[in-house]
Amino acid sequence: MFKHLKDAIKQLAQSAVAIAEKTLGSSTGQLKKKMAIDYVTSKLPVPSFLKSFIAVLLSGFIDDSIEFAVEYMNSLNQKTDGETYE
């Protein structure tokens, strides 16, 4: 179960970072991170009553996934136009 859940979190993190960047723009790194975490936890593919528990249980993994997604998007943008995400 956790393997499937972790794969879903990685995909959600990429979407969350893109949405946060598009919505909030630059110079709001902490706010974008909070928005991304909230997005991932709200979209977890588990029953609603388990979302809070799973979010706490996997909080470190969610945080790492978001950080990885930010680094990945930064690497893509540096190759194309030099912009970076926070």
Short mmCIF file of N, CA and C in Angstrom, two decimals:
data_model
loop_
_atom_site.label_atom_id
_atom_site.label_comp_id
_atom_site.label_asym_id
_atom_site.label_seq_id
_atom_site.Cartn_x
_atom_site.Cartn_y
_atom_site.Cartn_z
N MET A 1 0.82 -1.20 0.00
CA MET A 1 0.00 0.00 0.00
C MET A 1 0.86 1.26 0.00
N PHE A 2 1.92 1.28 0.84
CA PHE A 2 2.73 2.48 0.93
C PHE A 2 3.52 2.75 -0.35
N LYS A 3 3.91 1.71 -1.07
CA LYS A 3 4.62 1.90 -2.34
C LYS A 3 3.73 2.67 -3.31
N HIS A 4 2.49 2.23 -3.45
CA HIS A 4 1.54 2.91 -4.33
C HIS A 4 1.30 4.35 -3.85
N LEU A 5 1.18 4.52 -2.56
CA LEU A 5 0.94 5.83 -1.98
C LEU A 5 2.13 6.76 -2.19
N LYS A 6 3.32 6.25 -2.03
CA LYS A 6 4.52 7.07 -2.24
C LYS A 6 4.66 7.48 -3.70
N ASP A 7 4.34 6.59 -4.62
CA ASP A 7 4.36 6.94 -6.04
C ASP A 7 3.34 8.05 -6.33
N ALA A 8 2.17 7.95 -5.74
CA ALA A 8 1.14 8.98 -5.92
C ALA A 8 1.61 10.31 -5.35
N ILE A 9 2.28 10.28 -4.21
CA ILE A 9 2.77 11.51 -3.59
C ILE A 9 3.80 12.18 -4.48
N LYS A 10 4.69 11.42 -5.08
CA LYS A 10 5.70 11.99 -5.98
C LYS A 10 5.04 12.70 -7.16
N GLN A 11 4.01 12.09 -7.74
CA GLN A 11 3.30 12.72 -8.86
C GLN A 11 2.53 13.95 -8.40
N LEU A 12 1.87 13.85 -7.26
CA LEU A 12 1.14 14.99 -6.72
C LEU A 12 2.07 16.15 -6.40
N ALA A 13 3.27 15.85 -5.93
CA ALA A 13 4.23 16.90 -5.59
C ALA A 13 4.61 17.71 -6.82
N GLN A 14 4.79 17.05 -7.94
CA GLN A 14 5.13 17.78 -9.17
C GLN A 14 4.00 18.72 -9.57
N SER A 15 2.78 18.22 -9.51
CA SER A 15 1.63 19.06 -9.83
C SER A 15 1.50 20.20 -8.84
N ALA A 16 1.70 19.89 -7.57
CA ALA A 16 1.55 20.89 -6.51
C ALA A 16 2.54 22.04 -6.68
N VAL A 17 3.77 21.72 -7.00
CA VAL A 17 4.80 22.75 -7.17
C VAL A 17 4.45 23.63 -8.38
N ALA A 18 4.03 23.01 -9.46
CA ALA A 18 3.66 23.78 -10.65
C ALA A 18 2.47 24.70 -10.37
N ILE A 19 1.48 24.20 -9.68
CA ILE A 19 0.29 24.99 -9.36
C ILE A 19 0.65 26.13 -8.42
N ALA A 20 1.45 25.85 -7.41
CA ALA A 20 1.85 26.89 -6.45
C ALA A 20 2.64 27.99 -7.15
N GLU A 21 3.54 27.61 -8.03
CA GLU A 21 4.34 28.61 -8.76
C GLU A 21 3.45 29.46 -9.65
N LYS A 22 2.55 28.82 -10.36
CA LYS A 22 1.66 29.56 -11.26
C LYS A 22 0.73 30.49 -10.48
N THR A 23 0.26 30.03 -9.33
CA THR A 23 -0.69 30.80 -8.52
C THR A 23 -0.01 31.94 -7.77
N LEU A 24 1.14 31.66 -7.17
CA LEU A 24 1.75 32.63 -6.26
C LEU A 24 2.94 33.38 -6.85
N GLY A 25 3.50 32.90 -7.94
CA GLY A 25 4.63 33.60 -8.55
C GLY A 25 5.91 33.45 -7.74
N SER A 26 6.81 34.43 -7.89
CA SER A 26 8.11 34.34 -7.24
C SER A 26 8.12 35.04 -5.88
N SER A 27 9.19 34.81 -5.15
CA SER A 27 9.45 35.45 -3.85
C SER A 27 8.46 35.09 -2.76
N THR A 28 7.83 33.95 -2.85
CA THR A 28 6.92 33.49 -1.80
C THR A 28 7.20 32.02 -1.51
N GLY A 29 8.46 31.68 -1.34
CA GLY A 29 8.87 30.28 -1.20
C GLY A 29 8.16 29.51 -0.11
N GLN A 30 8.10 30.05 1.10
CA GLN A 30 7.47 29.33 2.20
C GLN A 30 5.97 29.17 1.98
N LEU A 31 5.34 30.20 1.45
CA LEU A 31 3.90 30.13 1.17
C LEU A 31 3.61 29.10 0.07
N LYS A 32 4.47 29.07 -0.95
CA LYS A 32 4.30 28.08 -2.03
C LYS A 32 4.49 26.67 -1.49
N LYS A 33 5.45 26.50 -0.58
CA LYS A 33 5.69 25.17 -0.02
C LYS A 33 4.47 24.72 0.79
N LYS A 34 3.92 25.62 1.60
CA LYS A 34 2.73 25.28 2.37
C LYS A 34 1.57 24.93 1.45
N MET A 35 1.40 25.71 0.38
CA MET A 35 0.34 25.44 -0.58
C MET A 35 0.54 24.06 -1.23
N ALA A 36 1.78 23.73 -1.57
CA ALA A 36 2.08 22.44 -2.19
C ALA A 36 1.80 21.30 -1.21
N ILE A 37 2.19 21.45 0.04
CA ILE A 37 1.93 20.42 1.04
C ILE A 37 0.43 20.22 1.22
N ASP A 38 -0.31 21.33 1.32
CA ASP A 38 -1.76 21.24 1.47
C ASP A 38 -2.40 20.55 0.27
N TYR A 39 -1.90 20.86 -0.93
CA TYR A 39 -2.42 20.24 -2.14
C TYR A 39 -2.19 18.72 -2.10
N VAL A 40 -0.96 18.33 -1.80
CA VAL A 40 -0.64 16.90 -1.78
C VAL A 40 -1.50 16.18 -0.74
N THR A 41 -1.58 16.71 0.46
CA THR A 41 -2.34 16.02 1.50
C THR A 41 -3.83 15.97 1.18
N SER A 42 -4.35 16.99 0.52
CA SER A 42 -5.78 16.97 0.18
C SER A 42 -6.10 15.98 -0.93
N LYS A 43 -5.12 15.68 -1.77
CA LYS A 43 -5.34 14.79 -2.91
C LYS A 43 -4.86 13.36 -2.67
N LEU A 44 -4.41 13.05 -1.46
CA LEU A 44 -3.95 11.69 -1.19
C LEU A 44 -5.04 10.67 -1.52
N PRO A 45 -4.66 9.60 -2.22
CA PRO A 45 -5.65 8.60 -2.63
C PRO A 45 -6.00 7.62 -1.50
N VAL A 46 -6.49 8.18 -0.40
CA VAL A 46 -6.92 7.37 0.75
C VAL A 46 -8.26 7.93 1.23
N PRO A 47 -9.00 7.16 1.99
CA PRO A 47 -10.27 7.68 2.53
C PRO A 47 -10.03 8.94 3.37
N SER A 48 -10.98 9.83 3.36
CA SER A 48 -10.86 11.13 4.04
C SER A 48 -10.45 11.01 5.50
N PHE A 49 -11.02 10.05 6.20
CA PHE A 49 -10.72 9.93 7.62
C PHE A 49 -9.28 9.51 7.89
N LEU A 50 -8.57 9.01 6.89
CA LEU A 50 -7.18 8.61 7.05
C LEU A 50 -6.18 9.66 6.59
N LYS A 51 -6.64 10.68 5.87
CA LYS A 51 -5.72 11.65 5.27
C LYS A 51 -4.82 12.33 6.29
N SER A 52 -5.37 12.78 7.39
CA SER A 52 -4.55 13.46 8.41
C SER A 52 -3.50 12.52 8.98
N PHE A 53 -3.91 11.29 9.27
CA PHE A 53 -2.98 10.31 9.82
C PHE A 53 -1.85 10.00 8.84
N ILE A 54 -2.20 9.76 7.60
CA ILE A 54 -1.20 9.45 6.57
C ILE A 54 -0.30 10.65 6.34
N ALA A 55 -0.88 11.86 6.33
CA ALA A 55 -0.09 13.07 6.12
C ALA A 55 0.97 13.23 7.22
N VAL A 56 0.60 12.94 8.46
CA VAL A 56 1.56 13.02 9.56
C VAL A 56 2.59 11.91 9.44
N LEU A 57 2.12 10.71 9.17
CA LEU A 57 3.00 9.55 9.07
C LEU A 57 4.05 9.73 7.97
N LEU A 58 3.64 10.30 6.87
CA LEU A 58 4.54 10.46 5.71
C LEU A 58 4.96 11.92 5.49
N SER A 59 4.90 12.74 6.51
CA SER A 59 5.20 14.17 6.35
C SER A 59 6.62 14.40 5.83
N GLY A 60 7.58 13.65 6.32
CA GLY A 60 8.96 13.80 5.84
C GLY A 60 9.07 13.42 4.37
N PHE A 61 8.40 12.36 3.98
CA PHE A 61 8.43 11.93 2.58
C PHE A 61 7.74 12.95 1.68
N ILE A 62 6.63 13.50 2.14
CA ILE A 62 5.91 14.53 1.37
C ILE A 62 6.81 15.75 1.19
N ASP A 63 7.45 16.19 2.26
CA ASP A 63 8.34 17.33 2.20
C ASP A 63 9.50 17.07 1.23
N ASP A 64 10.11 15.90 1.32
CA ASP A 64 11.21 15.56 0.42
C ASP A 64 10.74 15.50 -1.03
N SER A 65 9.55 14.99 -1.27
CA SER A 65 9.01 14.91 -2.63
C SER A 65 8.79 16.29 -3.22
N ILE A 66 8.32 17.21 -2.40
CA ILE A 66 8.12 18.57 -2.87
C ILE A 66 9.46 19.24 -3.16
N GLU A 67 10.42 19.05 -2.30
CA GLU A 67 11.75 19.62 -2.53
C GLU A 67 12.37 19.05 -3.81
N PHE A 68 12.20 17.75 -4.03
CA PHE A 68 12.71 17.14 -5.26
C PHE A 68 12.01 17.72 -6.48
N ALA A 69 10.70 17.92 -6.39
CA ALA A 69 9.94 18.49 -7.51
C ALA A 69 10.41 19.91 -7.80
N VAL A 70 10.70 20.69 -6.77
CA VAL A 70 11.21 22.04 -6.96
C VAL A 70 12.56 22.00 -7.68
N GLU A 71 13.46 21.13 -7.21
CA GLU A 71 14.77 21.01 -7.85
C GLU A 71 14.64 20.57 -9.31
N TYR A 72 13.75 19.64 -9.56
CA TYR A 72 13.54 19.16 -10.92
C TYR A 72 13.02 20.28 -11.82
N MET A 73 12.04 21.04 -11.34
CA MET A 73 11.49 22.13 -12.15
C MET A 73 12.54 23.22 -12.37
N ASN A 74 13.36 23.48 -11.36
CA ASN A 74 14.43 24.45 -11.52
C ASN A 74 15.42 24.01 -12.59
N SER A 75 15.75 22.73 -12.60
CA SER A 75 16.70 22.23 -13.59
C SER A 75 16.12 22.34 -15.00
N LEU A 76 14.84 22.12 -15.15
CA LEU A 76 14.21 22.26 -16.46
C LEU A 76 14.21 23.72 -16.90
N ASN A 77 13.90 24.62 -15.99
CA ASN A 77 13.84 26.04 -16.34
C ASN A 77 15.21 26.63 -16.61
N GLN A 78 16.22 26.16 -15.92
CA GLN A 78 17.56 26.66 -16.18
C GLN A 78 18.01 26.29 -17.58
N LYS A 79 17.54 25.17 -18.04
CA LYS A 79 17.88 24.75 -19.40
C LYS A 79 17.14 25.58 -20.45
N THR A 80 15.94 26.07 -20.10
CA THR A 80 15.14 26.77 -21.10
C THR A 80 15.21 28.28 -20.99
N ASP A 81 14.95 28.84 -19.78
CA ASP A 81 14.90 30.31 -19.73
C ASP A 81 15.54 30.92 -18.49
N GLY A 82 16.15 30.14 -17.66
CA GLY A 82 16.88 30.69 -16.54
C GLY A 82 16.06 30.99 -15.30
N GLU A 83 14.73 30.84 -15.31
CA GLU A 83 13.92 31.08 -14.12
C GLU A 83 14.12 29.96 -13.11
N THR A 84 13.93 30.28 -11.83
CA THR A 84 13.97 29.26 -10.80
C THR A 84 12.76 29.39 -9.90
N TYR A 85 12.38 28.27 -9.31
CA TYR A 85 11.29 28.23 -8.34
C TYR A 85 11.89 28.28 -6.95
N GLU A 86 11.12 28.76 -5.99
CA GLU A 86 11.61 28.79 -4.61
C GLU A 86 10.95 27.70 -3.82
#
